[in-house]
């Protein structure tokens, strides 16, 4: 195969796969949430609701695209795209099997964390471009929240980096061949919990979703979007959640390690990512939400110091256990 | 405060901070009914509330003048449609007070059973919608909402096998009740009551120690004891502020004095105290239902013969005010009868109407997100407010 | 602002309100407790009934659609056109015209506006011949409101189409009211104010 074929095909496959997974993950979430609420989720569209995401996608495509007259048109129209791109880009560095990934950078995790924080730009553009006071206020709060929780997210994600000794994601996955990092005594579990909490908060999922629903009694920074633009924003949000789930599965749950032949590796990876996603969903459907000031207080006063201490403690443990340093 | 403010007017007061008038319009994300609150905000804090009601006015009081005593109880359910049994109760009691009509013991016990089961159903809806407001349509609030609705359906199934209808009953009539218990109903009722008791344990475990819930409800919407006594609110709102006032105890009617139950009183005055009052009321209502089923006497269910014509019930001249302890507070009916088959004048004292008067006293000073929590704990039903 | 509730009162109450627990163990236990309950419900059977493929069992006294029935022994229409149901209906949706005949009267026309009906069962209760009854079904949805203006033929058709519910006029009247013996003693009085008894309601 020529040199240039692989870098063209792999991203194409990965992007389409992500789109497919994201659409069906919405169905998974709906059915899981429904079962927790003593009901069945989508059931009639296709057998057991399997065609529901397709119906939703077609519906969103057919909806009228309303642009507010006073909106800042370039900013308004570009915002969903700018929001979506980082959320898709984070899948570039994730290796789905040893050697099978789009770009296995040697600063893989740094790339992931940096790029995933860039969605804030798209978010704020959406709030600004809508020319709506409440959208703007909510976008400002969203930026505030995402930034506040990105720091604990980074610190929690750095614990496996310290334990593995490398920033390259495939190295981190390979280092878990003996013991998954989540089973590492005390440090692993604490880091995993901190990772989950920061993920939930950094993506505006309940119980930290004061912006997604009824923020100031309107719908947050997405209020002026309809039709396909709204679909793109939703896609971006879910892609981010799935990306963080994959990262969590890779950092803590051993990525493709699992019983069975080697080609089962990506399947195990997918199952573990879905497990992380279901934990996030489980948290979402169990709690009422808290106010913005309480969310920020939780991050700055509790989570950030805790993860900082955890990181320093991990460093101490690593140095102590490495012979001859 | 002016009520005709347009939402885009901005006032700047002498401290230099900008005041924003925001409309929490008749169509709400928080499902309490049609209610318009014009909030004046200073940044994030609410400094003033103007309540605008009347979107659901359906002329009940005039309607009562055109319908006879036999026809109106079915319509009376529609004032407080969430707790329909207690609304009918007040009207029927008022007519019986004027006409000095005796109600047989069995009918009194049946009325108590219906009223208490209705209180349970109403509080289930309250809990569900309150958590829905606080938790959002997608999220933990929706989970608790669906659990509460699942249990409320069981109570409504009981009513359906008793009366035939699920929401608006027409169970009470002047002189007693219209329906007797079908065979097998007491056993099914006991089973349902036990199941609901167990499920309420689950809700309490989900909410009571939950730091997210506590941090949203404690210290929020405080009604002091003096305010509670002055403003004219009733029901769980006063009992959450330390005033021990329950009509079933202070002014017993329909054999309530035969039953052994506790009246919960909390002194906190905030949303959490009102929540605790209602959670205890759940259990006490279930206890009352069990006691009533155990001691249900035999006998007729009405002291007047069955309805044969529309003008059968005639109440002599007189006036009376009858009040019952509804799920939201004191529901009262003031009736002036003139000897014919229709009342001369009827006035509803809606519990939610008087309860809403407390809002301008307790909302200012809170953030906007707390407004929904406070509205939910006040638990208005706009059928009662606007009639 | 409020004159009655002073700021000091409110502050005192707010400070006295119990604070959310800050002990980490308590918080974690509470959070895990709540999540355990949602997990438990995950494994409970859903309560959904797959309507319209399956229907749930309606109770005997279900107040569904209204219908006119025929007499059991003679097969004639049970309605005698007495118009008692028309007078008792609170939203006045029933209109009847009587047709006089030698042995008994009939209803010449009988219209019932189902879209305005409240399903309060008062018409069933007053009917002296058990002619108008309610069914154990509500399944008459339509896209055209005019189809819900039921005339006599449609009402009879509904009566044969669905299952009838338990309540008829005579059964309801027998259920209510004092037993027949006591009524005979009182002379069948329909006036109010019996004796000097105070209201026990």
PDB file of C-alpha atoms in Angstrom, chain A residues 126-127 130 135 138 211-213 219-226 230 233-234 237, chain B residues 138:
ATOM      1  CA  UNK A 126     -22.557  30.019  20.058  1.00  0.00           C
ATOM      2  CA  UNK A 127     -23.561  32.116  23.010  1.00  0.00           C
ATOM      3  CA  UNK A 130     -27.030  34.190  19.145  1.00  0.00           C
ATOM      4  CA  UNK A 135     -27.610  32.593  25.792  1.00  0.00           C
ATOM      5  CA  UNK A 138     -25.302  30.858  30.009  1.00  0.00           C
ATOM      6  CA  UNK A 211     -26.862  25.119  31.520  1.00  0.00           C
ATOM      7  CA  UNK A 212     -28.423  22.313  29.576  1.00  0.00           C
ATOM      8  CA  UNK A 213     -31.913  22.594  30.904  1.00  0.00           C
ATOM      9  CA  UNK A 219     -32.346  26.523  27.357  1.00  0.00           C
ATOM     10  CA  UNK A 220     -28.825  27.823  27.660  1.00  0.00           C
ATOM     11  CA  UNK A 221     -26.372  28.677  24.946  1.00  0.00           C
ATOM     12  CA  UNK A 222     -28.104  26.448  22.415  1.00  0.00           C
ATOM     13  CA  UNK A 223     -31.406  28.201  22.599  1.00  0.00           C
ATOM     14  CA  UNK A 224     -31.255  29.887  19.218  1.00  0.00           C
ATOM     15  CA  UNK A 225     -30.176  26.835  17.299  1.00  0.00           C
ATOM     16  CA  UNK A 226     -32.546  24.607  15.396  1.00  0.00           C
ATOM     17  CA  UNK A 230     -28.583  21.909  16.750  1.00  0.00           C
ATOM     18  CA  UNK A 233     -24.014  20.719  18.693  1.00  0.00           C
ATOM     19  CA  UNK A 234     -25.636  17.604  20.124  1.00  0.00           C
ATOM     20  CA  UNK A 237     -21.484  16.990  23.063  1.00  0.00           C
TER      21      UNK A 237
ATOM     22  CA  UNK B 138     -33.442  15.148  31.595  1.00  0.00           C
TER      23      UNK B 138
END
